[in-house]
Amino acid sequence: YKRQVLLSDDFSAIIIGVEEGRKIFDNFKKVIVYCLISNIAQLAPFTYMVIFQFPLPLSSILVLCIGIGTDLLPSVSFSYEEGELNVITRNPRHKTDHLVTKKLIIYSYVTNGIMLSLCGMIPYFVVMHDFGWDFWGMFYTGQIK
């Protein structure tokens, strides 16, 4: 069992502590979901290049710069987000519940990760089409000539 040390004799300090703990746990989950979603969207162009051999939209260094520039500040901002309204009225989570669950991974990778990677790749194909590349002609070319 976990022991809790109280610095005051006010019972409301326990409620405030539980509320803050649940808020921190929820914010950790939001940061993890955000990082997983952005990672799958950054990995998708390379995966498509290997499988379909069409020209690479971004170089590795550019993806790294975008990842560092766009993942760092939003992840930090999630940690300062206010808690939901029902955070204290929810039932306590079970001892065996983990921070990263199967549901969270499926939500991140399958639903939002695929949607975000498509939202990035569709403009790539539109721009390539505007510059004279046929969509079906891009497959198995390997590089832009």
CSV table of C-alpha atoms in Angstrom, one decimal:
chain,number,residue,atom,x,y,z
A,1,TYR,CA,0.0,0.0,0.0
A,2,LYS,CA,1.1,3.5,-0.7
A,3,ARG,CA,1.3,5.9,2.2
A,4,GLN,CA,0.5,9.6,1.9
A,5,VAL,CA,2.1,12.2,4.1
A,6,LEU,CA,-0.1,15.2,4.9
A,7,LEU,CA,1.5,18.5,5.5
A,8,SER,CA,-1.8,20.0,6.8
A,9,ASP,CA,-4.6,18.6,8.9
A,10,ASP,CA,-7.2,19.7,6.3
A,11,PHE,CA,-9.0,16.8,4.6
A,12,SER,CA,-9.5,18.8,1.4
A,13,ALA,CA,-5.7,18.5,0.8
A,14,ILE,CA,-6.2,14.8,0.0
A,15,ILE,CA,-8.9,15.7,-2.6
A,16,ILE,CA,-6.7,18.3,-4.1
A,17,GLY,CA,-3.8,15.9,-4.3
A,18,VAL,CA,-5.9,13.2,-6.0
A,19,GLU,CA,-7.3,15.7,-8.4
A,20,GLU,CA,-3.8,16.9,-9.3
A,21,GLY,CA,-2.5,13.4,-9.7
A,22,ARG,CA,-5.3,12.5,-12.1
A,23,LYS,CA,-4.8,15.7,-14.1
A,24,ILE,CA,-1.0,14.9,-14.4
A,25,PHE,CA,-1.8,11.3,-15.5
A,26,ASP,CA,-4.3,12.5,-18.1
A,27,ASN,CA,-1.8,15.1,-19.4
A,28,PHE,CA,0.9,12.4,-19.7
A,29,LYS,CA,-1.5,10.4,-21.8
A,30,LYS,CA,-2.1,13.4,-24.1
A,31,VAL,CA,1.6,14.0,-24.6
A,32,ILE,CA,2.2,10.3,-25.4
A,33,VAL,CA,-0.7,10.3,-27.9
A,34,TYR,CA,0.6,13.5,-29.6
A,35,CYS,CA,4.1,12.1,-29.9
A,36,LEU,CA,2.9,8.8,-31.3
A,37,ILE,CA,0.6,10.5,-33.9
A,38,SER,CA,3.4,12.8,-35.1
A,39,ASN,CA,5.9,10.0,-35.3
A,40,ILE,CA,3.7,7.8,-37.5
A,41,ALA,CA,3.1,10.8,-39.8
A,42,GLN,CA,6.8,11.4,-40.1
A,43,LEU,CA,7.6,7.8,-40.7
A,44,ALA,CA,4.9,7.4,-43.4
A,45,PRO,CA,6.8,9.1,-46.3
A,46,PHE,CA,9.9,6.8,-45.8
A,47,THR,CA,7.7,3.7,-45.5
A,48,TYR,CA,5.9,4.7,-48.8
A,49,MET,CA,9.2,5.3,-50.4
A,50,VAL,CA,10.5,1.9,-49.5
A,51,ILE,CA,7.3,0.0,-50.5
A,52,PHE,CA,6.2,2.0,-53.6
A,53,GLN,CA,9.6,3.6,-54.5
A,54,PHE,CA,8.3,7.0,-55.3
A,55,PRO,CA,10.3,10.2,-54.7
A,56,LEU,CA,11.0,11.1,-51.1
A,57,PRO,CA,9.0,14.2,-50.0
A,58,LEU,CA,11.5,15.3,-47.3
A,59,SER,CA,15.1,14.4,-46.5
A,60,SER,CA,16.0,12.7,-43.1
A,61,ILE,CA,17.5,15.9,-41.7
A,62,LEU,CA,14.5,18.0,-42.7
A,63,VAL,CA,12.2,15.5,-41.0
A,64,LEU,CA,14.4,15.6,-37.9
A,65,CYS,CA,14.3,19.4,-37.8
A,66,ILE,CA,10.5,19.5,-38.2
A,67,GLY,CA,10.1,16.8,-35.5
A,68,ILE,CA,12.2,18.8,-33.0
A,69,GLY,CA,10.6,22.1,-33.9
A,70,THR,CA,7.0,20.9,-33.9
A,71,ASP,CA,7.0,18.2,-31.2
A,72,LEU,CA,8.8,20.0,-28.4
A,73,LEU,CA,6.7,23.0,-27.6
A,74,PRO,CA,3.2,21.4,-28.0
A,75,SER,CA,4.3,18.4,-25.8
A,76,VAL,CA,5.3,20.8,-23.1
A,77,SER,CA,2.1,22.8,-23.4
A,78,PHE,CA,0.1,19.6,-22.9
A,79,SER,CA,1.7,19.2,-19.4
A,80,TYR,CA,0.2,22.6,-18.3
A,81,GLU,CA,-3.3,22.0,-19.6
A,82,GLU,CA,-6.1,22.2,-17.1
A,83,GLY,CA,-7.9,19.0,-16.1
A,84,GLU,CA,-11.3,17.9,-17.3
A,85,LEU,CA,-14.4,18.8,-15.4
A,86,ASN,CA,-15.1,15.2,-14.3
A,87,VAL,CA,-11.6,14.4,-13.2
A,88,ILE,CA,-12.5,14.0,-9.5
A,89,THR,CA,-15.9,12.3,-10.1
A,90,ARG,CA,-14.4,9.5,-12.1
A,91,ASN,CA,-13.9,6.1,-10.5
A,92,PRO,CA,-10.3,5.4,-9.5
A,93,ARG,CA,-8.3,3.5,-12.0
A,94,HIS,CA,-7.3,-0.1,-11.3
A,95,LYS,CA,-3.8,-0.9,-10.1
A,96,THR,CA,-3.2,-2.9,-13.3
A,97,ASP,CA,-4.1,0.0,-15.6
A,98,HIS,CA,-1.1,1.3,-17.5
A,99,LEU,CA,-0.2,4.7,-18.9
A,100,VAL,CA,0.1,3.3,-22.4
A,101,THR,CA,-2.8,0.9,-23.2
A,102,LYS,CA,-3.8,-1.0,-26.3
A,103,LYS,CA,-6.7,1.4,-26.8
A,104,LEU,CA,-4.3,4.4,-26.7
A,105,ILE,CA,-1.9,2.8,-29.3
A,106,ILE,CA,-4.8,1.9,-31.6
A,107,TYR,CA,-6.2,5.4,-31.3
A,108,SER,CA,-2.8,7.0,-31.9
A,109,TYR,CA,-1.5,4.8,-34.7
A,110,VAL,CA,-4.5,3.5,-36.6
A,111,THR,CA,-7.0,6.3,-36.5
A,112,ASN,CA,-5.2,9.6,-36.0
A,113,GLY,CA,-1.7,8.5,-37.3
A,114,ILE,CA,-3.1,7.3,-40.6
A,115,MET,CA,-5.3,10.3,-41.0
A,116,LEU,CA,-2.4,12.7,-40.3
A,117,SER,CA,-0.1,10.9,-42.7
A,118,LEU,CA,-2.7,11.1,-45.4
A,119,CYS,CA,-3.3,14.8,-44.7
A,120,GLY,CA,0.4,15.2,-45.4
A,121,MET,CA,0.8,13.0,-48.4
A,122,ILE,CA,-2.2,14.1,-50.3
A,123,PRO,CA,-0.9,17.7,-50.7
A,124,TYR,CA,2.5,16.2,-51.8
A,125,PHE,CA,0.8,14.3,-54.6
A,126,VAL,CA,-1.3,17.4,-55.6
A,127,VAL,CA,1.9,19.5,-55.8
A,128,MET,CA,3.7,16.8,-57.7
A,129,HIS,CA,0.8,16.6,-60.1
A,130,ASP,CA,0.9,20.4,-60.6
A,131,PHE,CA,4.5,20.0,-61.6
A,132,GLY,CA,3.7,17.5,-64.2
A,133,TRP,CA,4.0,14.1,-62.4
A,134,ASP,CA,1.2,11.6,-62.9
A,135,PHE,CA,0.1,10.0,-59.7
A,136,TRP,CA,0.3,6.5,-61.1
A,137,GLY,CA,3.5,7.3,-62.9
A,138,MET,CA,5.3,8.1,-59.6
A,139,PHE,CA,5.2,4.6,-58.4
A,140,TYR,CA,8.4,2.6,-58.7
A,141,THR,CA,10.4,5.6,-60.1
A,142,GLY,CA,12.7,5.8,-57.1
A,143,GLN,CA,13.8,9.4,-57.7
A,144,ILE,CA,12.8,12.6,-59.5
A,145,LYS,CA,14.5,12.9,-62.8
